[in-house]
Coordinates of N, CA and C in Angstrom, one line a residue:
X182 N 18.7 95.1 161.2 CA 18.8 96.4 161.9 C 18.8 97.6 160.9
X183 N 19.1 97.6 159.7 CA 19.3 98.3 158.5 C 17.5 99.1 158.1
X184 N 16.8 98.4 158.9 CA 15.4 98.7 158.0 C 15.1 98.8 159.8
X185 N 15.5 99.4 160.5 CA 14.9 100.1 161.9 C 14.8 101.5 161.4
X186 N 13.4 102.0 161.8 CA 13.2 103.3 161.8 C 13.3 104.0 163.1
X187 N 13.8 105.5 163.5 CA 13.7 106.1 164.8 C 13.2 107.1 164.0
X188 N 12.2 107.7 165.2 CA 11.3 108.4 165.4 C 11.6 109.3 166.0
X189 N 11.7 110.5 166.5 CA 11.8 111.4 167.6 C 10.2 112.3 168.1
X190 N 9.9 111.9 169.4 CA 8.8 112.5 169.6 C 8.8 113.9 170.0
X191 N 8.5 114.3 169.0 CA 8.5 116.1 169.3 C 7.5 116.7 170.3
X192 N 6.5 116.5 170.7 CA 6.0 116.4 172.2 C 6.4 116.4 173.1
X193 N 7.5 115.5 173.1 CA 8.4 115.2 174.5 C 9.1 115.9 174.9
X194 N 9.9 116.7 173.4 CA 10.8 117.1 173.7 C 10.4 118.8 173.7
X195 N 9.3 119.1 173.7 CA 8.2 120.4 174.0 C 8.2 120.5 175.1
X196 N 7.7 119.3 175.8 CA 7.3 118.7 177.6 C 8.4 119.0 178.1
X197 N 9.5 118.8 178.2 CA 10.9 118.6 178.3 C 10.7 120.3 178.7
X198 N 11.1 121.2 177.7 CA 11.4 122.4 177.5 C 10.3 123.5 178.7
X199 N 9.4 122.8 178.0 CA 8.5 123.4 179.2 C 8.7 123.0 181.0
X200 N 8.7 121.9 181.0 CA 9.2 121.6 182.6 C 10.9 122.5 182.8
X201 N 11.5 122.4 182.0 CA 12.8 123.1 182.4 C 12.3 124.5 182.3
X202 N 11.6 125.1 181.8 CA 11.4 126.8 182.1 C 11.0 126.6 183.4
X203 N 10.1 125.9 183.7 CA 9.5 125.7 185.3 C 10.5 126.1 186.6
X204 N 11.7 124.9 186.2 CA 12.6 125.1 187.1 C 13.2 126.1 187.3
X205 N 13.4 126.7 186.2 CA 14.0 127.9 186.0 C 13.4 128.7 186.9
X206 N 12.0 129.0 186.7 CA 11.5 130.1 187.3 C 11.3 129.7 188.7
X207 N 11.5 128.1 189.4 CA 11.7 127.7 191.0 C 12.9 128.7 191.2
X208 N 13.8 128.2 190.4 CA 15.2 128.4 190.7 C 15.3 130.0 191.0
X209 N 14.7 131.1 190.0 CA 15.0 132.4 190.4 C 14.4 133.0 191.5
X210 N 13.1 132.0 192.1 CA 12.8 132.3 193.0 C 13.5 131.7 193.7
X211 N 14.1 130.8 193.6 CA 15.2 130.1 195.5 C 16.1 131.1 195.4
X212 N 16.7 131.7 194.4 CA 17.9 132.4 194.4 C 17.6 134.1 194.7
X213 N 16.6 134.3 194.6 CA 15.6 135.8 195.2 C 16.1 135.4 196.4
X214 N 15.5 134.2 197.3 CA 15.2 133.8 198.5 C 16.2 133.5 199.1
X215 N 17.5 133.1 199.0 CA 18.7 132.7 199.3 C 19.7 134.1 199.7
X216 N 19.3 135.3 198.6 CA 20.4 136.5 198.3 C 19.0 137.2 199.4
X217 N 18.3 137.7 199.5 CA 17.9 139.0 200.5 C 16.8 138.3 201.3
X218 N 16.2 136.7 201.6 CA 15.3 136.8 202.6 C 16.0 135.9 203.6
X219 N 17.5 135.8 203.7 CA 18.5 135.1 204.7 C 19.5 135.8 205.2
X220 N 19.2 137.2 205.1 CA 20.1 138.0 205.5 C 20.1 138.0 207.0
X221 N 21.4 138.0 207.7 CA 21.6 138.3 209.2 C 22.3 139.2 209.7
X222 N 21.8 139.9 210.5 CA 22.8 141.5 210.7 C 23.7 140.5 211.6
X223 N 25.2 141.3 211.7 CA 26.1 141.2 212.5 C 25.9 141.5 214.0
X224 N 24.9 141.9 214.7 CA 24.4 142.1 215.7 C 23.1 141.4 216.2
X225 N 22.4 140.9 215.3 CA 21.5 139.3 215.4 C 21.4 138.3 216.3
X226 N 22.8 138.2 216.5 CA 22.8 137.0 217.6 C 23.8 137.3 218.9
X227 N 23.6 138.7 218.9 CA 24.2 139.6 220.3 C 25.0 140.3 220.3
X228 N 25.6 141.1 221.0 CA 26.6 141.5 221.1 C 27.3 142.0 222.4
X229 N 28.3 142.2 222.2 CA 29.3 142.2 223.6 C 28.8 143.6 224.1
X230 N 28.9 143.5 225.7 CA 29.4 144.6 226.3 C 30.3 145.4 226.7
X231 N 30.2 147.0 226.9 CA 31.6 147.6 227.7 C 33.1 147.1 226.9
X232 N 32.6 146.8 225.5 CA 34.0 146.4 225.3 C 34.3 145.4 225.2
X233 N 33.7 144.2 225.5 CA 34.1 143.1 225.3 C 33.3 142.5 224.1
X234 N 34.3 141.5 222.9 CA 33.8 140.4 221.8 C 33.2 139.8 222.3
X235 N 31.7 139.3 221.6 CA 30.7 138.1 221.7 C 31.2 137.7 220.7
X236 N 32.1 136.5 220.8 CA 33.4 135.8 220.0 C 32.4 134.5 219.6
X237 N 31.2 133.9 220.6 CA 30.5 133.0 219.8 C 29.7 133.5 218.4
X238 N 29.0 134.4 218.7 CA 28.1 135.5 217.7 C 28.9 135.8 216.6
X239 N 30.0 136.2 216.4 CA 30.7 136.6 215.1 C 31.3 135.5 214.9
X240 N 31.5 134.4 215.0 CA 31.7 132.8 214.6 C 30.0 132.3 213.7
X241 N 28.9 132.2 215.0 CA 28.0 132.3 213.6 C 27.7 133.1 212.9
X242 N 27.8 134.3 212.9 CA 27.3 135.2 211.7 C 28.3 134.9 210.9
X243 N 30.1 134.6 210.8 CA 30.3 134.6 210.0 C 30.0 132.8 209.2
X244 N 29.7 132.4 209.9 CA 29.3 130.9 209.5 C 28.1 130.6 208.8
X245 N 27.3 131.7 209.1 CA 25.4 131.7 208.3 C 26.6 132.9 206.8
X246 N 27.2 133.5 206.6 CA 27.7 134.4 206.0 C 28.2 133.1 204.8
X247 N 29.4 132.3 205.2 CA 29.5 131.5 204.6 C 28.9 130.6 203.8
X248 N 27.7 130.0 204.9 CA 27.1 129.4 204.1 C 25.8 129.7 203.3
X249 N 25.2 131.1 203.6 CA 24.5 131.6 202.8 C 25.3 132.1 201.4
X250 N 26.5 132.6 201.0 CA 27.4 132.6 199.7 C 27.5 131.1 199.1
X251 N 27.5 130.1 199.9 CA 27.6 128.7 199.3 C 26.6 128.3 198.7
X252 N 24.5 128.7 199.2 CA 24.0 128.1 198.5 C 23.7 128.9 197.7
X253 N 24.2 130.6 197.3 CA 23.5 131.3 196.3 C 24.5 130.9 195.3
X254 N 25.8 130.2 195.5 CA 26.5 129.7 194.2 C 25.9 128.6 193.7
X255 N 25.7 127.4 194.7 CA 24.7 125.9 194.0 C 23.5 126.7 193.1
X256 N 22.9 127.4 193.8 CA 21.8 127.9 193.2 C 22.2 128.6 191.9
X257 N 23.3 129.4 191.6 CA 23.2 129.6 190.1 C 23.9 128.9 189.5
X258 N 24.5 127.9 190.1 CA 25.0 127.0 188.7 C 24.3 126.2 188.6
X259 N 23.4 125.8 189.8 CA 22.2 124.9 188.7 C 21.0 125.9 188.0
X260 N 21.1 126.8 188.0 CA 20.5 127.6 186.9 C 21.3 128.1 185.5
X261 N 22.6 128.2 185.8 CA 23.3 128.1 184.4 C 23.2 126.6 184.2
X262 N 23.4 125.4 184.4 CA 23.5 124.3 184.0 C 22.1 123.8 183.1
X263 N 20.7 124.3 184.0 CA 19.5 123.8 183.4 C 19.1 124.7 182.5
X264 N 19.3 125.8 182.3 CA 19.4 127.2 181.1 C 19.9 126.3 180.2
X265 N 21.2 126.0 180.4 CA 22.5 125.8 178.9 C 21.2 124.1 178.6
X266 N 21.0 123.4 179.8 CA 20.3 122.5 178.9 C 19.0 122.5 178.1
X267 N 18.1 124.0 178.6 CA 16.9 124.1 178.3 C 17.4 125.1 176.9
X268 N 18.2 125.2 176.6 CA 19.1 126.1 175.1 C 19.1 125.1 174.1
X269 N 20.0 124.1 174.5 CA 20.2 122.9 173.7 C 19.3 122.4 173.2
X270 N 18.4 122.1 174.1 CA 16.7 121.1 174.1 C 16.2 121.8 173.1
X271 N 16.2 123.6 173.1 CA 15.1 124.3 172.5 C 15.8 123.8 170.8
X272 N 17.0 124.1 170.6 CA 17.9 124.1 169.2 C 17.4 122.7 168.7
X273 N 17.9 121.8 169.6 CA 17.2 120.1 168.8 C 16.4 119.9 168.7
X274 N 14.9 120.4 169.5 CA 13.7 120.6 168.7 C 13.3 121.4 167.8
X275 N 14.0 122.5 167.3 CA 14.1 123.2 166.1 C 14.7 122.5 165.0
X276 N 15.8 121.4 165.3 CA 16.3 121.3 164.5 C 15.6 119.8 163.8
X277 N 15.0 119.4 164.8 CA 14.3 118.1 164.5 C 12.7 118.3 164.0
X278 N 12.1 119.2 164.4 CA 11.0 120.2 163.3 C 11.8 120.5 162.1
X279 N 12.1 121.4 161.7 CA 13.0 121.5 160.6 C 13.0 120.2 159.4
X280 N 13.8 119.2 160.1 CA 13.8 118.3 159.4 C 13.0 117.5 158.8
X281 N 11.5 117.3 159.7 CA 10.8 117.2 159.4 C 9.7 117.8 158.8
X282 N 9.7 118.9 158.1 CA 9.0 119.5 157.4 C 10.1 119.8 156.2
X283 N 11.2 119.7 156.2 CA 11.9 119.0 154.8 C 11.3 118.3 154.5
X284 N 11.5 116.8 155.4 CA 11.1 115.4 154.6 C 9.6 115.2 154.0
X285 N 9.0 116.0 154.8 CA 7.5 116.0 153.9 C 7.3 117.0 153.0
X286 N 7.9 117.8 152.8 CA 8.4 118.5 151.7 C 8.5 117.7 150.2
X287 N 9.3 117.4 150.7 CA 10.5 116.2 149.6 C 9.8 115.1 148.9
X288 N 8.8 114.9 150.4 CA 8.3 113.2 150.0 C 7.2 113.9 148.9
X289 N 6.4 114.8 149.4 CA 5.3 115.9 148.3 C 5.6 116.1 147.2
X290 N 6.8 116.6 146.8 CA 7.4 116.9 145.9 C 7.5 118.8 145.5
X291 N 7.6 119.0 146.8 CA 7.5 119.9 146.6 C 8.9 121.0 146.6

């Protein structure tokens, strides 16, 4: 086990970085699309006459209300979550380049 070499494929972890900017840019578009193209007026789904509450209508609106705040939160924490991992990803391929142009450095004698 002592004379196993690891490798790290720096391609992969390029591919990697690039498919997560991707999502990213899905993601700001679901979260565009979540925050102003699911908007519902409070008068949308009717309203009372002469005075009287349309008590079903303001039960859904405030229920599309609710749950349109619910998925613009999933939606940015999975954009802070794949950001912080597409940060990391970017640093350990810097840091695994890096290394590798040490070692051939070194091995050159340079």
């Amino acid at each position: 086990m002592a004379n196993e070499q690891y490798r790290v494929d720096l391609s992969a972890l390029e591919d990697t970085i690039r498919k997560l900017n991707g999502i990213l840019k899905d993601l700001g578009g679901a979260h565009s699309d979540a925050q102003y193209k699911t908007s519902l007026s409070p008068n949308a789904l009717g309203t009372g006459s002469a005075g009287v509450n349309f008590v079903e209508a303001e039960k859904l609106h405030k229920a599309h209300t609710e749950m349109k705040n619910a998925i613009e939160g999933i939606i940015g924490h999975l954009h802070a979550v794949t950001d912080k991992f597409g940060t990391k990803t970017k640093k350990v391929h810097g840091n695994y380049q890096n290394q590798e142009a040490d070692t051939a450095a070194n091995m050159s004698g340079t």
